[in-house]
Short mmCIF file of C-alpha atoms in Angstrom, two decimals:
data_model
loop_
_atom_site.label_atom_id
_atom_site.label_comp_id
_atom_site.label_asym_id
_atom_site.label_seq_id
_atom_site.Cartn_x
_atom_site.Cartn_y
_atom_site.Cartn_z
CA UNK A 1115 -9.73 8.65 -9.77
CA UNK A 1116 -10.89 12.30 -9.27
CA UNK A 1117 -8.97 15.06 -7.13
CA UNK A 1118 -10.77 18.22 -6.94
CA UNK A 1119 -8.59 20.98 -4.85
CA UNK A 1120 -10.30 24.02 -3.29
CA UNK A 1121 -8.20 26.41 -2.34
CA UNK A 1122 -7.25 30.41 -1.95
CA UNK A 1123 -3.99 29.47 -3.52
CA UNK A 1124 -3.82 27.27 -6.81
CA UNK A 1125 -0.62 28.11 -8.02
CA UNK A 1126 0.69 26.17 -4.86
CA UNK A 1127 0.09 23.43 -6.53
CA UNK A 1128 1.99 24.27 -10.37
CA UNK A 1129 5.43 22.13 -9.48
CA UNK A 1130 3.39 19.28 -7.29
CA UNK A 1131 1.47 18.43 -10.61
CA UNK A 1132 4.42 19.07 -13.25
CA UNK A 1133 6.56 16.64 -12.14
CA UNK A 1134 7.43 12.51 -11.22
CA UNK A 1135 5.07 9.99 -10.32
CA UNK A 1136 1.35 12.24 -10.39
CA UNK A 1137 2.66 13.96 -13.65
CA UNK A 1138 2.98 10.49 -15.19
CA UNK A 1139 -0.31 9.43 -13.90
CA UNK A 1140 -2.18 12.67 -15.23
CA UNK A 1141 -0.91 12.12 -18.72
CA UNK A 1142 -1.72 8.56 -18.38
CA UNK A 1143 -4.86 9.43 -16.98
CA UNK A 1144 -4.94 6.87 -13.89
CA UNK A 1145 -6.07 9.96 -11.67
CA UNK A 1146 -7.59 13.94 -12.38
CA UNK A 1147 -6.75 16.51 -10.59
CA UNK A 1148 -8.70 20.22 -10.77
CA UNK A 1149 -7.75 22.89 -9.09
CA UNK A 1150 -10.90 25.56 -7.69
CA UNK A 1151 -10.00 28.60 -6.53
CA UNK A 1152 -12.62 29.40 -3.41
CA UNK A 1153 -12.50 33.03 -3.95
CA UNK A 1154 -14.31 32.67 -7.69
CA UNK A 1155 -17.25 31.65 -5.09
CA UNK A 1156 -17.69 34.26 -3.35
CA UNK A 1157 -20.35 36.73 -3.01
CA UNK A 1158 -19.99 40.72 -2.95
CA UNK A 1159 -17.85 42.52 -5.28
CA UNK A 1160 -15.04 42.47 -3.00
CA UNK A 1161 -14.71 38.61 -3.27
CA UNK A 1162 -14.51 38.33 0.26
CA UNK A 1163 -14.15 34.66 1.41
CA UNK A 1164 -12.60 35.42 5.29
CA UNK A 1165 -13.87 37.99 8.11
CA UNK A 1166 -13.46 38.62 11.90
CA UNK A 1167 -14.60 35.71 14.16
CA UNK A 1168 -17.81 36.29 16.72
CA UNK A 1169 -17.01 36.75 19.89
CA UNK A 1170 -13.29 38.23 18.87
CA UNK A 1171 -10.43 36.48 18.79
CA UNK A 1172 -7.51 36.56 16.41
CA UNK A 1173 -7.17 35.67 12.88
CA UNK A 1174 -9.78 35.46 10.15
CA UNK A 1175 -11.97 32.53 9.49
CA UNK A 1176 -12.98 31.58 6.25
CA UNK A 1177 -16.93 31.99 5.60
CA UNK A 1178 -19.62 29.50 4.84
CA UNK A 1179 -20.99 30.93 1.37
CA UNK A 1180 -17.83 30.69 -0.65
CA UNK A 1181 -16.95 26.99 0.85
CA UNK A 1182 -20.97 26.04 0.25
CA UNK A 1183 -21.09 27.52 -2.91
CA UNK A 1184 -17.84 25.47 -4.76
CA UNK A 1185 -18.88 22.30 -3.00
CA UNK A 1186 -21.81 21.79 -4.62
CA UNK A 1187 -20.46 23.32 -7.73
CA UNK A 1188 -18.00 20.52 -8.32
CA UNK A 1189 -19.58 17.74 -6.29
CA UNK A 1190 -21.02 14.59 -8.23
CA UNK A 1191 -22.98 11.30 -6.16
CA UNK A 1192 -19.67 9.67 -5.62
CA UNK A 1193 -17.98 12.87 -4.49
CA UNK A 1194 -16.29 12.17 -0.85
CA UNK A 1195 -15.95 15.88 0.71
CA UNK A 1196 -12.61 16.49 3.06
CA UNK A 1197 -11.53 18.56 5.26
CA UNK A 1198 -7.62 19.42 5.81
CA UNK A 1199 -7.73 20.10 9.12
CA UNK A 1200 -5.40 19.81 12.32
CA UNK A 1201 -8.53 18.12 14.34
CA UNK A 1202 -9.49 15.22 11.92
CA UNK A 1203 -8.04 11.61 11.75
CA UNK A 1204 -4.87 11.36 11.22
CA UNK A 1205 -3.66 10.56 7.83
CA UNK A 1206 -2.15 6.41 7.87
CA UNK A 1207 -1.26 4.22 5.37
CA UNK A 1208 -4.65 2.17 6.06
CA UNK A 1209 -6.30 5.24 5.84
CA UNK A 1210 -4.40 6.18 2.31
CA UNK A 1211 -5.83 2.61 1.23
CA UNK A 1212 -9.06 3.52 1.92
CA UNK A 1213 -9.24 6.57 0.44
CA UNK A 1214 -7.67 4.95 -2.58
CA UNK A 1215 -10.84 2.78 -3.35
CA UNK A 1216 -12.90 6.19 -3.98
CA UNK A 1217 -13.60 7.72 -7.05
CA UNK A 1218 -13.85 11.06 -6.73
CA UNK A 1219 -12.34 13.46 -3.83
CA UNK A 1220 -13.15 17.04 -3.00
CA UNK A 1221 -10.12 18.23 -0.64
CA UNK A 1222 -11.17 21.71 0.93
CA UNK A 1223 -7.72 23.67 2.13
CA UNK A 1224 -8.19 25.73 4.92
CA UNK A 1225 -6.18 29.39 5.56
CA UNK A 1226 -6.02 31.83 8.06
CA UNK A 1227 -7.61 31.24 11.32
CA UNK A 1228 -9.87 28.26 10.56
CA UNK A 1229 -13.73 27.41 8.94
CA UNK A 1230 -16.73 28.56 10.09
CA UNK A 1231 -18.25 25.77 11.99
CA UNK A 1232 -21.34 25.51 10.10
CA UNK A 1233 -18.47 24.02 7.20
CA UNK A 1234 -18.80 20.90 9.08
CA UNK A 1235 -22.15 20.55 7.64
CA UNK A 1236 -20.84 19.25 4.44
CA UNK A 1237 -17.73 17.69 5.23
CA UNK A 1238 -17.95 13.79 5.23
CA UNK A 1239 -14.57 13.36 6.97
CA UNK A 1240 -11.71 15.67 8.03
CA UNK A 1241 -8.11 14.32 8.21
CA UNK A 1242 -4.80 15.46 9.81
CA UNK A 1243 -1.48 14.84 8.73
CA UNK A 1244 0.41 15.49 11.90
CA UNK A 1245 0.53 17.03 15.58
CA UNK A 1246 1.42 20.27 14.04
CA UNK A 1247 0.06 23.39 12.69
CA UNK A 1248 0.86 24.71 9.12
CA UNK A 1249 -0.98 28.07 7.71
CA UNK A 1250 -2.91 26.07 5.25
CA UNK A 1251 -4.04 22.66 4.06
CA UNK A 1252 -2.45 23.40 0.75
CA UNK A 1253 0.68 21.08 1.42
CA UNK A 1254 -1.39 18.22 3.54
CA UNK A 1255 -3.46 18.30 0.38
CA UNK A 1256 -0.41 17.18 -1.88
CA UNK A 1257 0.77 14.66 1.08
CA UNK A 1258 -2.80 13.18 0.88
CA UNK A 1259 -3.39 13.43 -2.53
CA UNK A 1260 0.60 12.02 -3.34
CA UNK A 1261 -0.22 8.89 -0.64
CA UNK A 1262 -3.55 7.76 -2.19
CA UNK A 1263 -2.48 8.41 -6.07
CA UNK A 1264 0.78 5.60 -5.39
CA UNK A 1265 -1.96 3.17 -4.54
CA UNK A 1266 -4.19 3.66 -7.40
CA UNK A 1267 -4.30 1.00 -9.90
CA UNK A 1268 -1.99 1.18 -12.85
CA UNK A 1269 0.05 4.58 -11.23
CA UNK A 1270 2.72 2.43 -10.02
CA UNK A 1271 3.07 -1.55 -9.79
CA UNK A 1272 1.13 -2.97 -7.32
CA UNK A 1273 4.37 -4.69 -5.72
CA UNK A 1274 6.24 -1.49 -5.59
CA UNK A 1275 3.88 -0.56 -2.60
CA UNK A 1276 3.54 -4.00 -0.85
CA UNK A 1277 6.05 -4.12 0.98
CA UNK A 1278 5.93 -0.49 1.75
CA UNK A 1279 6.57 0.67 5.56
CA UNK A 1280 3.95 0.83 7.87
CA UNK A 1281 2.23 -2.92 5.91
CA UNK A 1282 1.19 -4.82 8.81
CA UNK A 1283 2.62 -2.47 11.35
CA UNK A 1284 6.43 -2.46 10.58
CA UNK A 1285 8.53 -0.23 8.99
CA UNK A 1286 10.55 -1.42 5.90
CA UNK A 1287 13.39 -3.37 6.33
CA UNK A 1288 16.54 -2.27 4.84
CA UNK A 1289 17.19 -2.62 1.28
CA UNK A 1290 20.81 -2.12 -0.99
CA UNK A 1291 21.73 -2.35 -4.47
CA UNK A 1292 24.85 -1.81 -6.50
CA UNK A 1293 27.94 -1.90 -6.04
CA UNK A 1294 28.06 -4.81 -3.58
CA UNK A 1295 30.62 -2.91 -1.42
CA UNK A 1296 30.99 1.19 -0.74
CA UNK A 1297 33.04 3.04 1.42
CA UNK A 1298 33.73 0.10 3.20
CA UNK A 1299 30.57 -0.84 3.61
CA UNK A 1300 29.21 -4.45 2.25
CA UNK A 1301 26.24 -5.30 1.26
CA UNK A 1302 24.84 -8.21 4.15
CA UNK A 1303 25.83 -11.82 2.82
CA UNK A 1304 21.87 -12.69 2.77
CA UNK A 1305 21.09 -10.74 0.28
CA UNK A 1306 23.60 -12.25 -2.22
CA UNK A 1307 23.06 -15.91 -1.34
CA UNK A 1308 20.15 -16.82 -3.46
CA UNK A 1309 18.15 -18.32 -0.43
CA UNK A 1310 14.77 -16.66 -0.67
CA UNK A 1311 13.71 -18.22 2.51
CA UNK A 1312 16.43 -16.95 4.31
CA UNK A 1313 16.50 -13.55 2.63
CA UNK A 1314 12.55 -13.23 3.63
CA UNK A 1315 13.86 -14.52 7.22
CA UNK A 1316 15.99 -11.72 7.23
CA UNK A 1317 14.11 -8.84 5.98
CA UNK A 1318 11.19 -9.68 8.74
CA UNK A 1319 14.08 -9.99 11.18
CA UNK A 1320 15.43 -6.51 10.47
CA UNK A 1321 11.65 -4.80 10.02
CA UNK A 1322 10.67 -5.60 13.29
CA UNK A 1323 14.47 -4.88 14.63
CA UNK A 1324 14.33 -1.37 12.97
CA UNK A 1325 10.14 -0.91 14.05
CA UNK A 1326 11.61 -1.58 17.09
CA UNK A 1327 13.95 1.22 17.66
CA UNK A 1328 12.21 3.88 15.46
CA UNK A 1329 8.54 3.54 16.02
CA UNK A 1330 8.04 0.59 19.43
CA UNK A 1331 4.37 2.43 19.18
CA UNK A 1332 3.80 0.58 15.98
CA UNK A 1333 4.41 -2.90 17.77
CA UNK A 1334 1.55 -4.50 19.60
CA UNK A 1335 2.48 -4.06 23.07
CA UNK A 1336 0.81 -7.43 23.83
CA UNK A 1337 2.31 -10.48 21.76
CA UNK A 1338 -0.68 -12.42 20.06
CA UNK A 1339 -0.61 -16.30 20.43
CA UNK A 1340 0.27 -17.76 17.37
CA UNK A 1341 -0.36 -21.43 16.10
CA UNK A 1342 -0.45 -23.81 18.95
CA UNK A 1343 -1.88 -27.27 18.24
CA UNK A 1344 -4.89 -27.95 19.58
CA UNK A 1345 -5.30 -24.51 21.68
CA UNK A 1346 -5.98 -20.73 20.50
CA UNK A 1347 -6.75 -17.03 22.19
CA UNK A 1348 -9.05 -14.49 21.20
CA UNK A 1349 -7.49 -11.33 22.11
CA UNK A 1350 -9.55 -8.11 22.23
CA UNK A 1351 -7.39 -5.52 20.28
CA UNK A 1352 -8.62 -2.32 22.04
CA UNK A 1353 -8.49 -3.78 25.71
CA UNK A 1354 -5.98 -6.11 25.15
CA UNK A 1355 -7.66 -8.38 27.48
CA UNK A 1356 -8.00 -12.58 26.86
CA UNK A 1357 -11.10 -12.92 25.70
CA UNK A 1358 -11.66 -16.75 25.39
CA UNK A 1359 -9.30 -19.99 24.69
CA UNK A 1360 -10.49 -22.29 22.22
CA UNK A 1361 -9.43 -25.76 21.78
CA UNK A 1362 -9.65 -26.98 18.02
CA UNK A 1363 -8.02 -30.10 16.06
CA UNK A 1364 -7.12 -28.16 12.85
CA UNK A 1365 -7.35 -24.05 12.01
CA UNK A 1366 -5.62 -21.67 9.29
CA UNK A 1367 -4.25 -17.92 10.98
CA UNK A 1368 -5.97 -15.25 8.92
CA UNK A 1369 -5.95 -11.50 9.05
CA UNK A 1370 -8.37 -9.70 8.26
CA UNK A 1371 -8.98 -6.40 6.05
CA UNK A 1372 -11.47 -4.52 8.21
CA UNK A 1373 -11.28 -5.60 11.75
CA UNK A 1374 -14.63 -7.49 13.03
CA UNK A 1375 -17.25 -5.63 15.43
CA UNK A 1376 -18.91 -7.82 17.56
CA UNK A 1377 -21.24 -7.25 20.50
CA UNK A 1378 -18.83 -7.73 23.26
CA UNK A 1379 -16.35 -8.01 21.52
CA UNK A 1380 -14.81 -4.21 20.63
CA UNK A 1381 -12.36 -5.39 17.78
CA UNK A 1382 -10.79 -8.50 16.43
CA UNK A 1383 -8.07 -7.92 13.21
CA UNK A 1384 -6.61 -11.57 14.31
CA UNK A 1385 -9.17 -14.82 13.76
CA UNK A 1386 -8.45 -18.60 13.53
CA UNK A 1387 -10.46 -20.11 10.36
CA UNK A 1388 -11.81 -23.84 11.22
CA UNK A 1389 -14.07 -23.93 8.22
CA UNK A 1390 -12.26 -26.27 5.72
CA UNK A 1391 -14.16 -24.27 2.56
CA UNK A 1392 -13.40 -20.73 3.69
CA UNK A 1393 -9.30 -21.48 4.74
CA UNK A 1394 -9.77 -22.63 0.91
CA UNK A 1395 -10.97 -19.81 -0.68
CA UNK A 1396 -8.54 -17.57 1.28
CA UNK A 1397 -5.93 -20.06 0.16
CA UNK A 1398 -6.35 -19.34 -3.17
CA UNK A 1399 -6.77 -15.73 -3.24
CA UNK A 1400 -3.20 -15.81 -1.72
CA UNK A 1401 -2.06 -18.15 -4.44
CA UNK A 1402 -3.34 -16.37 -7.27
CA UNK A 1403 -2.46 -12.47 -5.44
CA UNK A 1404 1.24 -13.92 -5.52
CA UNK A 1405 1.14 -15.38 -9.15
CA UNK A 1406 -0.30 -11.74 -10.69
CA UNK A 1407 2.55 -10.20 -8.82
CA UNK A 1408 4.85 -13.10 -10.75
CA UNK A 1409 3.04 -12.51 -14.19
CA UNK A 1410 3.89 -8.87 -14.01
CA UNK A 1411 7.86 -9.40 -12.51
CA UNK A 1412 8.19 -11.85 -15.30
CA UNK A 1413 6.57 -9.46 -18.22
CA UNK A 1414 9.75 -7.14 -17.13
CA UNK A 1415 12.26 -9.86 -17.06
CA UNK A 1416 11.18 -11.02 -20.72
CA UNK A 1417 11.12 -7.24 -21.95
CA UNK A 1418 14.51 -5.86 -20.33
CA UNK A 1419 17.78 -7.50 -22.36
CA UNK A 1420 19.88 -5.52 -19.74
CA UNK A 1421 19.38 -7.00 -16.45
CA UNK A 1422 20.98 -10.51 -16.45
CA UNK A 1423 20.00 -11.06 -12.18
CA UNK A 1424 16.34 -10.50 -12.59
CA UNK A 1425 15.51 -13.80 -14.32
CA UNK A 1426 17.43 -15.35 -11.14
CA UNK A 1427 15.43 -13.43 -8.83
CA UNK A 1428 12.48 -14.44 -10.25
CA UNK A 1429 12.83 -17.82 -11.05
CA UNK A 1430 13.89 -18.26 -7.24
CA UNK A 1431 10.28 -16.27 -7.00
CA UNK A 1432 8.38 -19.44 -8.46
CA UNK A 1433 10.26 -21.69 -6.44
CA UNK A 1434 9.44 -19.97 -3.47
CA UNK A 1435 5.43 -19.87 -4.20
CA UNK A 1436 5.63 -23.22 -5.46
CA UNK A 1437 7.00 -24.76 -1.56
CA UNK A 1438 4.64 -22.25 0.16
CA UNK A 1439 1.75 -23.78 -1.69
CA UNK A 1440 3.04 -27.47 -1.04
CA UNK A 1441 4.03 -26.77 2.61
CA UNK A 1442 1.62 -24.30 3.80
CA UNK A 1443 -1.47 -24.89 1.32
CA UNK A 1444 -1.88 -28.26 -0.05
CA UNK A 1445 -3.63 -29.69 2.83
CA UNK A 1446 -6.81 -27.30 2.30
CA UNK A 1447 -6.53 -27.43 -1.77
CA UNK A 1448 -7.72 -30.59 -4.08
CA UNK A 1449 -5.12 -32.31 -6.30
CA UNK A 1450 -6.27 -31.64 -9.11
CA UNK A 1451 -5.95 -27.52 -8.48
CA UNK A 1452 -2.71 -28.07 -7.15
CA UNK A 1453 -1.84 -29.95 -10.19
CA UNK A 1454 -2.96 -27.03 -12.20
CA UNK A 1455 -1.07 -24.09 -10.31
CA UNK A 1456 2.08 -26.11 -10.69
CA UNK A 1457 1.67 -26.55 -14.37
CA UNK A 1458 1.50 -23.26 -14.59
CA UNK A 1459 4.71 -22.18 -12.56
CA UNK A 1460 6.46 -25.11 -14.81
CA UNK A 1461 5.65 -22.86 -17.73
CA UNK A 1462 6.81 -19.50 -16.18
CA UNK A 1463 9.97 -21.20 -15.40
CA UNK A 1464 10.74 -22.66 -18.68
CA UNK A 1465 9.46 -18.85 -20.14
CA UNK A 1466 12.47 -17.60 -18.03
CA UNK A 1467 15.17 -20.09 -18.97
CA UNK A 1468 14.24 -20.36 -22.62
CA UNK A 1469 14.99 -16.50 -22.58
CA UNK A 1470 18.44 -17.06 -20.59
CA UNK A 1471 19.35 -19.94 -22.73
CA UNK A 1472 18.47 -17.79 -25.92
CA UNK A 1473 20.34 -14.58 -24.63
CA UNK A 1474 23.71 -16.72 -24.09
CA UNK A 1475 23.24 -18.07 -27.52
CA UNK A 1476 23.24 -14.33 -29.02
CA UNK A 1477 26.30 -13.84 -27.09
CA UNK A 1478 28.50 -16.95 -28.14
CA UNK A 1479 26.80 -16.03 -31.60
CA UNK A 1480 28.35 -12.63 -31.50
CA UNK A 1481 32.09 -13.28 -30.12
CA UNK A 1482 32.12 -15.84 -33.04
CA UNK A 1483 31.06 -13.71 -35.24
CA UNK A 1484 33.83 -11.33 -34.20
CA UNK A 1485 36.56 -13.78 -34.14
CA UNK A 1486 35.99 -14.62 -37.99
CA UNK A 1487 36.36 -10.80 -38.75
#
């Protein structure tokens, strides 16, 4: 993925691209960034790229010419041209997934005053990362640019930013590691009991409790219906209105990416599948999203000789998926691709505990060996 910066100030951006995550993915070439400084576009010998606005006022704006003149210099077909800007959308984790799917960005930084209207022109959308005003879209480029880049394929692993805060509304729920107990202060019983079910159970409980008191914009202020047999609600997400009760014998909940424009209906992100073939396919594209996420948790677990909890972890991960798909699944899915998805998890389990059994051989190997000496 392509970053291209326009700015009056590159060298804002020296320590944001020399260091931690968007270093890493430069040199490992998941995303490009290029700096262009607006000023090499200017026209005059002066290099002037600001003057007074018409009409007076305060401040300088910055002129068309040098803005018009990089864009096209560094724009390609694919190019998606943004504006930093106080009045655009504001910058969301939904919007940072978005962007992420692009191939090539052109982020124009503002200074001074403002743009010159006529900027607008070329500008395919202008974003905002806050109620606030800053003297230049320098640093709401690197917020935009560090947001997206996390999401990219192959910067970091995909289930680093799954759970992230602000997924399906929430905030992240609160997460420890070691030592067990600092200070006084324990790490919750949950978390050590081995119980996936109740540790998910927990973490939910705790996301929405913490959503709750931090951000209660974040939750719906209308509770959607949930599963009820025999009876579900449409509910119109922008007037938050009942829009119709409908009274089917067997559905699957399913949420949507992109929320569904319809005629009278504004916006619907919740539906109700009844369609046996299509609560199948979405079925499976759970099934195997969840088993790429094992595959890669297992690749570290067979790689790392340190950790001696992770194989735990994720052999309590298989188990998990392997009762969702029963209890939750099975119903939609034939036998004989159930058969096969469990055949599979019965190898990635006996992957994991033939490398536990062999790594407790080394070590009864080894004390052994040290007793004889």
């Amino acid at each position: 993925m392509k970053f291209k910066i326009l700015t009056l100030f590159p060298t804002m951006f020296d320590g944001f691209l020399s260091e931690s995550i968007i270093k890493r993915a430069i040199e490992n070439k998941k995303i490009d960034i290029s700096i262009h400084n607006i000023r090499d576009y200017a026209v005059g010998k002066h290099n002037q790229v600001d003057d007074t606005p018409y009409g007076g006022g305060s401040g300088m704006l910055l002129m068309c010419e040098p803005i018009f003149n990089a864009v096209e210099d560094v724009k390609t077909k694919k190019s998606k041209v943004i504006m930093m800007s106080p009045d655009g959308e504001k910058l969301t984790q939904k919007k940072a997934y978005e962007l992420s799917k692009e191939s090539d960005l052109i982020l124009i930084c503002g200074h001074y005053e403002g743009f010159d209207e006529r900027i607008n022109s070329i500008v395919d959308e202008k974003i905002s990362i806050g109620d606030y005003v800053l003297t230049g879209g320098e640093l709401p480029a690197m917020v935009l640019i560090d947001s997206v880049s996390r999401l990219v394929d192959g910067v970091i692993k995909k289930e680093s930013h799954i759970n992230d805060s602000f997924n399906d509304n929430l905030l992240d729920y609160p997460q420890y590691t070691k030592p067990r107990e600092f200070n006084g202060m324990k790490v919750p019983d949950v978390l050590l009991s081995g119980d996936h079910k109740k540790i998910d159970e927990w973490r939910m409980e705790e996301a929405i409790k913490k959503t709750k008191e931090k951000r209660p914009d974040l939750i719906e202020k209308e509770e959607t219906k949930r599963k009820k047999i025999g009876e579900y609600t449409l509910i119109d997400d922008k007037s938050k209105k009942k829009l119709e009760t409908i009274n089917i014998n067997e559905t699957f909940n399913f949420k949507p990416k992109n929320n569904i424009k319809k005629e009278e209906l504004n916006s619907i992100s919740k539906i109700v599948l009844v369609e046996p073939t299509f609560i199948e396919t979405i079925a499976k594209k759970n099934i195997n999203k969840k088993l790429n996420v094992l595959l890669s948790q297992i690749s570290i677990v067979l790689n790392d000789e340190t950790d001696d909890e992770a194989g735990e972890y994720v052999l309590g991960e298989i188990d998990r998926l392997e009762n969702m798909i029963l209890s939750n699944y099975q119903q939609y899915l034939g036998s004989d691709y159930i058969k096969l998805v469990r055949n599979k998890l019965k190898i990635l389990r006996e992957e994991i505990k033939y490398k536990q059994m062999m790594k407790i051989q080394t070590v009864e190997y080894k004390e052994k060996k040290g007793r004889s000496l």
